[in-house]
Amino acid sequence: FQLLLRTHQQSSTQERRTFYRQTPVKRVQDFFKYRFRPFYWKLQKALSGGNVKQSVADVKVEYPVNSWREQYRYETLVGERDILEYLIREIGTDDVVWDIGGSWGMFTTPIAATGADTSVFEPVSNRVERIQKNLSNNNLDATVYEFALGESEQELMLELEGSNPGGLTESTQNGVSAMVRPGDDLIKDGATQPTVLKIDVEGAEVETLRGLEDTLNSPECKLVVIEIHSDLISYFDGDEEELFSRLLDAGFQIEEIDRRNASNYHISAIK
């Protein structure tokens, strides 16, 4: 039992709280999930037949999986089920949703399943392919943009592997070149004004909002959900004070809706 405790002391505060509320049997099961994670999720993948079924709020989706990491990602939703369910409940069929930082499409697929007009922004090509595969697997449509959103048109090097996947890097070995465009420019070019923004951009939160100033001030934009990485924001020349100021100045009321640790948490901004 002491070994179980020591192992889980290395996990997040949220995971530890969940661990201590569990029965002894469930604790042992979760210990083996953590300690022997590759073997456990390979077994789960074999049992699932290569398809993970998820029910999120009022929608049901299926994620095709090719590896144990994908099985883990789509089955656990990487600890973000509550945030995803919150979004799904707030989104209606008449909404226009921008999923900014689509990653592997974990959020994009159920968002599109609500019937909302969905667009996703993801600059990494293999992740774009995964998003498209998830959508196709569920007979869903979304507009997929293979670039990131930011303050100005530029090209950045983003980390693929390492301590901060999706964040800035100077390494050409572990990074990939990504194009960036201001979100407001898309509106000027004819894209539909979004009513809902979901932002998960690994520290580029302020950088993204700077390019969405007109969008945020538009009366149509009513909800913004952001995963904040306060320890990474400075890499993109931003800070939390500017982030909150931009939302408040645009007329939003802000509430923290989830916290993983001192530097990683989600907020909801509502008009």
PDB file of C-alpha atoms in Angstrom:
ATOM      1  CA  PHE A   1       0.000   0.000   0.000  1.00  0.00           C
ATOM      2  CA  GLN A   2       2.867   2.405   0.721  1.00  0.00           C
ATOM      3  CA  LEU A   3       4.177   1.743  -2.785  1.00  0.00           C
ATOM      4  CA  LEU A   4       0.769   2.695  -4.154  1.00  0.00           C
ATOM      5  CA  LEU A   5       0.860   5.953  -2.222  1.00  0.00           C
ATOM      6  CA  ARG A   6       4.381   6.827  -3.355  1.00  0.00           C
ATOM      7  CA  THR A   7       3.456   6.219  -6.986  1.00  0.00           C
ATOM      8  CA  HIS A   8       0.404   8.437  -6.847  1.00  0.00           C
ATOM      9  CA  GLN A   9       2.231  11.193  -5.027  1.00  0.00           C
ATOM     10  CA  GLN A  10       3.953  11.809  -8.353  1.00  0.00           C
ATOM     11  CA  SER A  11       0.642  12.433 -10.124  1.00  0.00           C
ATOM     12  CA  SER A  12      -1.385  15.648 -10.176  1.00  0.00           C
ATOM     13  CA  THR A  13      -3.336  16.937  -7.186  1.00  0.00           C
ATOM     14  CA  GLN A  14      -6.597  16.166  -8.950  1.00  0.00           C
ATOM     15  CA  GLU A  15      -5.524  12.583  -9.646  1.00  0.00           C
ATOM     16  CA  ARG A  16      -4.477  12.099  -6.009  1.00  0.00           C
ATOM     17  CA  ARG A  17      -7.817  13.369  -4.728  1.00  0.00           C
ATOM     18  CA  THR A  18      -9.600  10.903  -6.980  1.00  0.00           C
ATOM     19  CA  PHE A  19      -7.259   8.130  -5.871  1.00  0.00           C
ATOM     20  CA  TYR A  20      -7.929   8.639  -2.152  1.00  0.00           C
ATOM     21  CA  ARG A  21     -11.716   8.606  -2.659  1.00  0.00           C
ATOM     22  CA  GLN A  22     -11.589   5.195  -4.332  1.00  0.00           C
ATOM     23  CA  THR A  23     -12.113   1.769  -2.810  1.00  0.00           C
ATOM     24  CA  PRO A  24      -8.996  -0.336  -2.078  1.00  0.00           C
ATOM     25  CA  VAL A  25      -9.737  -2.564  -5.085  1.00  0.00           C
ATOM     26  CA  LYS A  26     -10.059   0.438  -7.394  1.00  0.00           C
ATOM     27  CA  ARG A  27      -6.807   1.856  -5.998  1.00  0.00           C
ATOM     28  CA  VAL A  28      -4.969  -1.330  -6.892  1.00  0.00           C
ATOM     29  CA  GLN A  29      -6.496  -1.312 -10.383  1.00  0.00           C
ATOM     30  CA  ASP A  30      -5.434   2.279 -10.954  1.00  0.00           C
ATOM     31  CA  PHE A  31      -1.964   1.555  -9.625  1.00  0.00           C
ATOM     32  CA  PHE A  32      -1.454  -1.112 -12.273  1.00  0.00           C
ATOM     33  CA  LYS A  33      -2.884   1.225 -14.926  1.00  0.00           C
ATOM     34  CA  TYR A  34      -0.197   3.761 -14.013  1.00  0.00           C
ATOM     35  CA  ARG A  35       2.716   1.416 -13.351  1.00  0.00           C
ATOM     36  CA  PHE A  36       2.170  -0.778 -16.369  1.00  0.00           C
ATOM     37  CA  ARG A  37       0.425   1.761 -18.558  1.00  0.00           C
ATOM     38  CA  PRO A  38       1.633   0.596 -21.990  1.00  0.00           C
ATOM     39  CA  PHE A  39       0.653  -3.016 -21.303  1.00  0.00           C
ATOM     40  CA  TYR A  40      -2.692  -2.043 -19.805  1.00  0.00           C
ATOM     41  CA  TRP A  41      -3.707   0.201 -22.694  1.00  0.00           C
ATOM     42  CA  LYS A  42      -2.478  -2.271 -25.306  1.00  0.00           C
ATOM     43  CA  LEU A  43      -4.851  -4.775 -23.723  1.00  0.00           C
ATOM     44  CA  GLN A  44      -7.669  -2.213 -23.702  1.00  0.00           C
ATOM     45  CA  LYS A  45      -7.015  -1.482 -27.355  1.00  0.00           C
ATOM     46  CA  ALA A  46      -7.256  -5.174 -28.210  1.00  0.00           C
ATOM     47  CA  LEU A  47     -10.502  -5.492 -26.251  1.00  0.00           C
ATOM     48  CA  SER A  48     -12.022  -2.381 -27.846  1.00  0.00           C
ATOM     49  CA  GLY A  49     -11.433  -3.631 -31.379  1.00  0.00           C
ATOM     50  CA  GLY A  50      -9.622  -0.433 -32.305  1.00  0.00           C
ATOM     51  CA  ASN A  51     -12.570   1.878 -31.659  1.00  0.00           C
ATOM     52  CA  VAL A  52     -13.188   3.871 -28.464  1.00  0.00           C
ATOM     53  CA  LYS A  53     -16.823   4.788 -27.864  1.00  0.00           C
ATOM     54  CA  GLN A  54     -17.472   7.900 -25.788  1.00  0.00           C
ATOM     55  CA  SER A  55     -20.664   9.438 -24.472  1.00  0.00           C
ATOM     56  CA  VAL A  56     -20.141  13.107 -23.619  1.00  0.00           C
ATOM     57  CA  ALA A  57     -23.131  15.010 -22.246  1.00  0.00           C
ATOM     58  CA  ASP A  58     -25.775  14.478 -24.942  1.00  0.00           C
ATOM     59  CA  VAL A  59     -23.554  13.278 -27.772  1.00  0.00           C
ATOM     60  CA  LYS A  60     -21.990   9.936 -28.636  1.00  0.00           C
ATOM     61  CA  VAL A  61     -18.852   9.570 -30.742  1.00  0.00           C
ATOM     62  CA  GLU A  62     -16.302   6.922 -31.671  1.00  0.00           C
ATOM     63  CA  TYR A  63     -12.563   7.429 -31.959  1.00  0.00           C
ATOM     64  CA  PRO A  64     -10.567   4.993 -34.144  1.00  0.00           C
ATOM     65  CA  VAL A  65      -7.290   4.079 -32.442  1.00  0.00           C
ATOM     66  CA  ASN A  66      -4.018   2.743 -33.841  1.00  0.00           C
ATOM     67  CA  SER A  67      -1.845   2.669 -30.717  1.00  0.00           C
ATOM     68  CA  TRP A  68      -2.017   2.272 -26.959  1.00  0.00           C
ATOM     69  CA  ARG A  69      -1.375   6.012 -26.566  1.00  0.00           C
ATOM     70  CA  GLU A  70      -4.432   6.797 -28.665  1.00  0.00           C
ATOM     71  CA  GLN A  71      -6.450   4.269 -26.657  1.00  0.00           C
ATOM     72  CA  TYR A  72      -5.385   6.026 -23.462  1.00  0.00           C
ATOM     73  CA  ARG A  73      -6.051   9.505 -24.872  1.00  0.00           C
ATOM     74  CA  TYR A  74      -9.548   8.851 -26.174  1.00  0.00           C
ATOM     75  CA  GLU A  75     -10.703   6.546 -23.382  1.00  0.00           C
ATOM     76  CA  THR A  76      -9.587   8.793 -20.506  1.00  0.00           C
ATOM     77  CA  LEU A  77     -10.029  12.105 -22.376  1.00  0.00           C
ATOM     78  CA  VAL A  78      -6.780  12.997 -20.579  1.00  0.00           C
ATOM     79  CA  GLY A  79      -8.594  14.303 -17.508  1.00  0.00           C
ATOM     80  CA  GLU A  80     -10.632  16.835 -19.483  1.00  0.00           C
ATOM     81  CA  ARG A  81     -14.064  15.153 -19.516  1.00  0.00           C
ATOM     82  CA  ASP A  82     -15.602  17.781 -17.231  1.00  0.00           C
ATOM     83  CA  ILE A  83     -14.417  20.617 -19.485  1.00  0.00           C
ATOM     84  CA  LEU A  84     -15.620  18.854 -22.612  1.00  0.00           C
ATOM     85  CA  GLU A  85     -19.023  18.139 -21.058  1.00  0.00           C
ATOM     86  CA  TYR A  86     -19.318  21.766 -19.961  1.00  0.00           C
ATOM     87  CA  LEU A  87     -18.668  22.916 -23.527  1.00  0.00           C
ATOM     88  CA  ILE A  88     -21.084  20.442 -25.082  1.00  0.00           C
ATOM     89  CA  ARG A  89     -23.883  21.516 -22.740  1.00  0.00           C
ATOM     90  CA  GLU A  90     -23.310  25.185 -23.590  1.00  0.00           C
ATOM     91  CA  ILE A  91     -23.192  24.699 -27.370  1.00  0.00           C
ATOM     92  CA  GLY A  92     -26.346  24.770 -29.473  1.00  0.00           C
ATOM     93  CA  THR A  93     -27.016  23.834 -33.077  1.00  0.00           C
ATOM     94  CA  ASP A  94     -27.107  27.517 -34.036  1.00  0.00           C
ATOM     95  CA  ASP A  95     -23.637  28.220 -32.611  1.00  0.00           C
ATOM     96  CA  VAL A  96     -20.462  28.779 -34.606  1.00  0.00           C
ATOM     97  CA  VAL A  97     -17.604  27.163 -32.700  1.00  0.00           C
ATOM     98  CA  TRP A  98     -13.876  27.655 -33.222  1.00  0.00           C
ATOM     99  CA  ASP A  99     -11.750  24.908 -31.708  1.00  0.00           C
ATOM    100  CA  ILE A 100      -8.398  26.702 -31.486  1.00  0.00           C
ATOM    101  CA  GLY A 101      -5.652  24.177 -30.844  1.00  0.00           C
ATOM    102  CA  GLY A 102      -7.393  21.090 -32.167  1.00  0.00           C
ATOM    103  CA  SER A 103      -4.511  18.710 -31.373  1.00  0.00           C
ATOM    104  CA  TRP A 104      -5.765  15.162 -32.019  1.00  0.00           C
ATOM    105  CA  GLY A 105      -9.449  16.095 -32.359  1.00  0.00           C
ATOM    106  CA  MET A 106     -10.517  14.946 -28.912  1.00  0.00           C
ATOM    107  CA  PHE A 107     -12.731  18.037 -28.545  1.00  0.00           C
ATOM    108  CA  THR A 108     -13.442  18.685 -32.227  1.00  0.00           C
ATOM    109  CA  THR A 109     -15.373  15.457 -32.788  1.00  0.00           C
ATOM    110  CA  PRO A 110     -18.005  15.798 -30.028  1.00  0.00           C
ATOM    111  CA  ILE A 111     -18.298  19.548 -30.697  1.00  0.00           C
ATOM    112  CA  ALA A 112     -19.133  18.797 -34.338  1.00  0.00           C
ATOM    113  CA  ALA A 113     -21.576  16.112 -33.155  1.00  0.00           C
ATOM    114  CA  THR A 114     -23.696  18.812 -31.480  1.00  0.00           C
ATOM    115  CA  GLY A 115     -24.675  20.064 -34.930  1.00  0.00           C
ATOM    116  CA  ALA A 116     -22.922  23.401 -34.431  1.00  0.00           C
ATOM    117  CA  ASP A 117     -21.005  25.015 -37.294  1.00  0.00           C
ATOM    118  CA  THR A 118     -17.506  23.866 -36.280  1.00  0.00           C
ATOM    119  CA  SER A 119     -14.050  25.029 -37.340  1.00  0.00           C
ATOM    120  CA  VAL A 120     -10.788  23.676 -35.964  1.00  0.00           C
ATOM    121  CA  PHE A 121      -7.314  25.209 -36.079  1.00  0.00           C
ATOM    122  CA  GLU A 122      -4.316  22.876 -35.903  1.00  0.00           C
ATOM    123  CA  PRO A 123      -0.933  23.616 -37.552  1.00  0.00           C
ATOM    124  CA  VAL A 124       0.613  20.123 -37.318  1.00  0.00           C
ATOM    125  CA  SER A 125      -0.155  18.003 -40.384  1.00  0.00           C
ATOM    126  CA  ASN A 126      -0.329  14.543 -38.792  1.00  0.00           C
ATOM    127  CA  ARG A 127      -2.733  15.898 -36.171  1.00  0.00           C
ATOM    128  CA  VAL A 128      -4.848  17.418 -38.919  1.00  0.00           C
ATOM    129  CA  GLU A 129      -5.036  13.972 -40.531  1.00  0.00           C
ATOM    130  CA  ARG A 130      -6.152  12.484 -37.222  1.00  0.00           C
ATOM    131  CA  ILE A 131      -8.846  15.154 -36.797  1.00  0.00           C
ATOM    132  CA  GLN A 132     -10.147  14.448 -40.292  1.00  0.00           C
ATOM    133  CA  LYS A 133     -10.146  10.714 -39.624  1.00  0.00           C
ATOM    134  CA  ASN A 134     -12.127  11.179 -36.405  1.00  0.00           C
ATOM    135  CA  LEU A 135     -14.686  13.340 -38.196  1.00  0.00           C
ATOM    136  CA  SER A 136     -14.999  10.917 -41.100  1.00  0.00           C
ATOM    137  CA  ASN A 137     -15.380   7.965 -38.726  1.00  0.00           C
ATOM    138  CA  ASN A 138     -18.453   9.676 -37.235  1.00  0.00           C
ATOM    139  CA  ASN A 139     -19.860  11.063 -40.514  1.00  0.00           C
ATOM    140  CA  LEU A 140     -19.325  14.603 -39.232  1.00  0.00           C
ATOM    141  CA  ASP A 141     -18.290  17.799 -40.968  1.00  0.00           C
ATOM    142  CA  ALA A 142     -16.028  20.604 -39.764  1.00  0.00           C
ATOM    143  CA  THR A 143     -13.823  23.188 -41.430  1.00  0.00           C
ATOM    144  CA  VAL A 144     -10.194  22.254 -40.759  1.00  0.00           C
ATOM    145  CA  TYR A 145      -7.543  24.983 -40.939  1.00  0.00           C
ATOM    146  CA  GLU A 146      -3.934  23.802 -41.004  1.00  0.00           C
ATOM    147  CA  PHE A 147      -2.478  26.827 -39.236  1.00  0.00           C
ATOM    148  CA  ALA A 148      -2.456  28.385 -35.785  1.00  0.00           C
ATOM    149  CA  LEU A 149      -4.062  31.639 -34.665  1.00  0.00           C
ATOM    150  CA  GLY A 150      -2.011  34.497 -33.261  1.00  0.00           C
ATOM    151  CA  GLU A 151      -1.381  38.234 -33.254  1.00  0.00           C
ATOM    152  CA  SER A 152       0.148  38.476 -36.719  1.00  0.00           C
ATOM    153  CA  GLU A 153       1.054  36.433 -39.765  1.00  0.00           C
ATOM    154  CA  GLN A 154       4.289  34.635 -38.999  1.00  0.00           C
ATOM    155  CA  GLU A 155       6.006  31.270 -38.938  1.00  0.00           C
ATOM    156  CA  LEU A 156       6.889  29.577 -35.631  1.00  0.00           C
ATOM    157  CA  MET A 157       8.706  26.397 -34.624  1.00  0.00           C
ATOM    158  CA  LEU A 158       6.497  24.240 -32.397  1.00  0.00           C
ATOM    159  CA  GLU A 159       7.674  21.329 -30.281  1.00  0.00           C
ATOM    160  CA  LEU A 160       6.339  17.890 -31.237  1.00  0.00           C
ATOM    161  CA  GLU A 161       8.034  15.794 -28.570  1.00  0.00           C
ATOM    162  CA  GLY A 162       9.419  16.653 -25.170  1.00  0.00           C
ATOM    163  CA  SER A 163       8.249  18.532 -22.102  1.00  0.00           C
ATOM    164  CA  ASN A 164       5.796  20.823 -23.904  1.00  0.00           C
ATOM    165  CA  PRO A 165       4.268  19.370 -27.094  1.00  0.00           C
ATOM    166  CA  GLY A 166       2.671  22.189 -29.024  1.00  0.00           C
ATOM    167  CA  GLY A 167       4.792  24.878 -27.363  1.00  0.00           C
ATOM    168  CA  LEU A 168       7.603  26.970 -28.783  1.00  0.00           C
ATOM    169  CA  THR A 169      11.000  25.443 -29.483  1.00  0.00           C
ATOM    170  CA  GLU A 170      14.198  26.413 -31.287  1.00  0.00           C
ATOM    171  CA  SER A 171      15.002  22.793 -32.120  1.00  0.00           C
ATOM    172  CA  THR A 172      14.508  21.749 -35.721  1.00  0.00           C
ATOM    173  CA  GLN A 173      14.972  18.131 -34.649  1.00  0.00           C
ATOM    174  CA  ASN A 174      11.993  17.974 -32.262  1.00  0.00           C
ATOM    175  CA  GLY A 175       9.965  20.787 -33.808  1.00  0.00           C
ATOM    176  CA  VAL A 176       7.814  21.517 -36.822  1.00  0.00           C
ATOM    177  CA  SER A 177       7.284  24.771 -38.682  1.00  0.00           C
ATOM    178  CA  ALA A 178       3.796  26.205 -38.183  1.00  0.00           C
ATOM    179  CA  MET A 179       2.042  29.073 -39.931  1.00  0.00           C
ATOM    180  CA  VAL A 180       0.155  31.624 -37.823  1.00  0.00           C
ATOM    181  CA  ARG A 181      -2.651  33.998 -38.804  1.00  0.00           C
ATOM    182  CA  PRO A 182      -4.780  36.472 -36.828  1.00  0.00           C
ATOM    183  CA  GLY A 183      -8.289  35.157 -36.264  1.00  0.00           C
ATOM    184  CA  ASP A 184      -9.807  38.561 -37.053  1.00  0.00           C
ATOM    185  CA  ASP A 185      -8.328  38.362 -40.563  1.00  0.00           C
ATOM    186  CA  LEU A 186     -10.392  35.253 -41.264  1.00  0.00           C
ATOM    187  CA  ILE A 187     -13.573  37.166 -40.457  1.00  0.00           C
ATOM    188  CA  LYS A 188     -12.485  39.936 -42.829  1.00  0.00           C
ATOM    189  CA  ASP A 189     -11.891  37.272 -45.476  1.00  0.00           C
ATOM    190  CA  GLY A 190     -15.446  35.979 -45.126  1.00  0.00           C
ATOM    191  CA  ALA A 191     -15.391  33.371 -42.332  1.00  0.00           C
ATOM    192  CA  THR A 192     -18.490  33.316 -40.129  1.00  0.00           C
ATOM    193  CA  GLN A 193     -18.193  35.182 -36.832  1.00  0.00           C
ATOM    194  CA  PRO A 194     -17.780  32.596 -34.040  1.00  0.00           C
ATOM    195  CA  THR A 195     -20.114  32.575 -31.054  1.00  0.00           C
ATOM    196  CA  VAL A 196     -17.976  30.132 -29.035  1.00  0.00           C
ATOM    197  CA  LEU A 197     -14.188  29.884 -28.743  1.00  0.00           C
ATOM    198  CA  LYS A 198     -12.345  26.954 -27.204  1.00  0.00           C
ATOM    199  CA  ILE A 199      -8.636  27.740 -26.789  1.00  0.00           C
ATOM    200  CA  ASP A 200      -5.922  25.249 -25.814  1.00  0.00           C
ATOM    201  CA  VAL A 201      -2.632  26.489 -27.227  1.00  0.00           C
ATOM    202  CA  GLU A 202       0.103  25.544 -24.739  1.00  0.00           C
ATOM    203  CA  GLY A 203       1.071  29.021 -23.544  1.00  0.00           C
ATOM    204  CA  ALA A 204       0.012  31.043 -26.600  1.00  0.00           C
ATOM    205  CA  GLU A 205      -3.282  32.070 -24.983  1.00  0.00           C
ATOM    206  CA  VAL A 206      -2.553  35.807 -24.967  1.00  0.00           C
ATOM    207  CA  GLU A 207      -0.927  35.653 -28.404  1.00  0.00           C
ATOM    208  CA  THR A 208      -4.145  34.076 -29.722  1.00  0.00           C
ATOM    209  CA  LEU A 209      -6.429  36.640 -28.057  1.00  0.00           C
ATOM    210  CA  ARG A 210      -4.402  39.535 -29.486  1.00  0.00           C
ATOM    211  CA  GLY A 211      -5.384  38.395 -32.964  1.00  0.00           C
ATOM    212  CA  LEU A 212      -9.041  38.063 -31.942  1.00  0.00           C
ATOM    213  CA  GLU A 213      -9.668  41.555 -30.539  1.00  0.00           C
ATOM    214  CA  ASP A 214     -12.508  42.398 -32.939  1.00  0.00           C
ATOM    215  CA  THR A 215     -13.986  38.936 -32.539  1.00  0.00           C
ATOM    216  CA  LEU A 216     -14.028  39.174 -28.730  1.00  0.00           C
ATOM    217  CA  ASN A 217     -15.689  42.589 -28.857  1.00  0.00           C
ATOM    218  CA  SER A 218     -18.358  41.362 -31.240  1.00  0.00           C
ATOM    219  CA  PRO A 219     -21.781  40.858 -29.579  1.00  0.00           C
ATOM    220  CA  GLU A 220     -22.045  37.478 -31.320  1.00  0.00           C
ATOM    221  CA  CYS A 221     -19.100  36.034 -29.373  1.00  0.00           C
ATOM    222  CA  LYS A 222     -20.705  34.912 -26.111  1.00  0.00           C
ATOM    223  CA  LEU A 223     -18.499  32.157 -24.658  1.00  0.00           C
ATOM    224  CA  VAL A 224     -14.747  31.598 -24.442  1.00  0.00           C
ATOM    225  CA  VAL A 225     -13.238  28.551 -22.707  1.00  0.00           C
ATOM    226  CA  ILE A 226      -9.469  28.676 -22.272  1.00  0.00           C
ATOM    227  CA  GLU A 227      -6.931  26.267 -20.821  1.00  0.00           C
ATOM    228  CA  ILE A 228      -4.365  28.543 -19.199  1.00  0.00           C
ATOM    229  CA  HIS A 229      -0.712  27.520 -18.904  1.00  0.00           C
ATOM    230  CA  SER A 230       0.598  30.308 -16.681  1.00  0.00           C
ATOM    231  CA  ASP A 231       4.112  28.845 -16.640  1.00  0.00           C
ATOM    232  CA  LEU A 232       4.312  28.991 -20.454  1.00  0.00           C
ATOM    233  CA  ILE A 233       2.587  32.284 -21.317  1.00  0.00           C
ATOM    234  CA  SER A 234       5.793  34.308 -20.965  1.00  0.00           C
ATOM    235  CA  TYR A 235       7.373  32.258 -23.793  1.00  0.00           C
ATOM    236  CA  PHE A 236       4.914  34.057 -26.097  1.00  0.00           C
ATOM    237  CA  ASP A 237       5.511  37.481 -24.484  1.00  0.00           C
ATOM    238  CA  GLY A 238       2.257  37.432 -22.528  1.00  0.00           C
ATOM    239  CA  ASP A 239       1.010  37.205 -18.954  1.00  0.00           C
ATOM    240  CA  GLU A 240      -2.184  36.320 -17.101  1.00  0.00           C
ATOM    241  CA  GLU A 241      -2.982  39.961 -16.322  1.00  0.00           C
ATOM    242  CA  GLU A 242      -3.194  40.820 -20.020  1.00  0.00           C
ATOM    243  CA  LEU A 243      -5.271  37.709 -20.696  1.00  0.00           C
ATOM    244  CA  PHE A 244      -7.892  38.616 -18.099  1.00  0.00           C
ATOM    245  CA  SER A 245      -7.853  42.302 -19.079  1.00  0.00           C
ATOM    246  CA  ARG A 246      -8.601  41.500 -22.711  1.00  0.00           C
ATOM    247  CA  LEU A 247     -11.600  39.380 -21.755  1.00  0.00           C
ATOM    248  CA  LEU A 248     -12.944  41.849 -19.185  1.00  0.00           C
ATOM    249  CA  ASP A 249     -12.522  44.808 -21.551  1.00  0.00           C
ATOM    250  CA  ALA A 250     -14.561  42.892 -24.147  1.00  0.00           C
ATOM    251  CA  GLY A 251     -17.427  42.535 -21.665  1.00  0.00           C
ATOM    252  CA  PHE A 252     -16.934  38.985 -20.440  1.00  0.00           C
ATOM    253  CA  GLN A 253     -17.471  37.692 -16.912  1.00  0.00           C
ATOM    254  CA  ILE A 254     -14.771  35.194 -15.975  1.00  0.00           C
ATOM    255  CA  GLU A 255     -14.979  32.076 -13.816  1.00  0.00           C
ATOM    256  CA  GLU A 256     -12.416  29.383 -13.083  1.00  0.00           C
ATOM    257  CA  ILE A 257     -14.051  26.047 -13.865  1.00  0.00           C
ATOM    258  CA  ASP A 258     -11.226  23.559 -13.348  1.00  0.00           C
ATOM    259  CA  ARG A 259      -7.709  23.479 -11.925  1.00  0.00           C
ATOM    260  CA  ARG A 260      -5.111  20.767 -12.457  1.00  0.00           C
ATOM    261  CA  ASN A 261      -2.311  22.454 -10.547  1.00  0.00           C
ATOM    262  CA  ALA A 262      -0.957  25.899  -9.680  1.00  0.00           C
ATOM    263  CA  SER A 263      -0.025  26.738 -13.275  1.00  0.00           C
ATOM    264  CA  ASN A 264      -2.612  24.843 -15.359  1.00  0.00           C
ATOM    265  CA  TYR A 265      -6.320  25.600 -15.162  1.00  0.00           C
ATOM    266  CA  HIS A 266      -9.432  26.326 -17.248  1.00  0.00           C
ATOM    267  CA  ILE A 267     -11.575  29.435 -17.271  1.00  0.00           C
ATOM    268  CA  SER A 268     -14.947  30.203 -18.776  1.00  0.00           C
ATOM    269  CA  ALA A 269     -15.659  33.730 -20.017  1.00  0.00           C
ATOM    270  CA  ILE A 270     -19.350  34.525 -20.671  1.00  0.00           C
ATOM    271  CA  LYS A 271     -21.244  37.572 -21.935  1.00  0.00           C
TER     272      LYS A 271
END
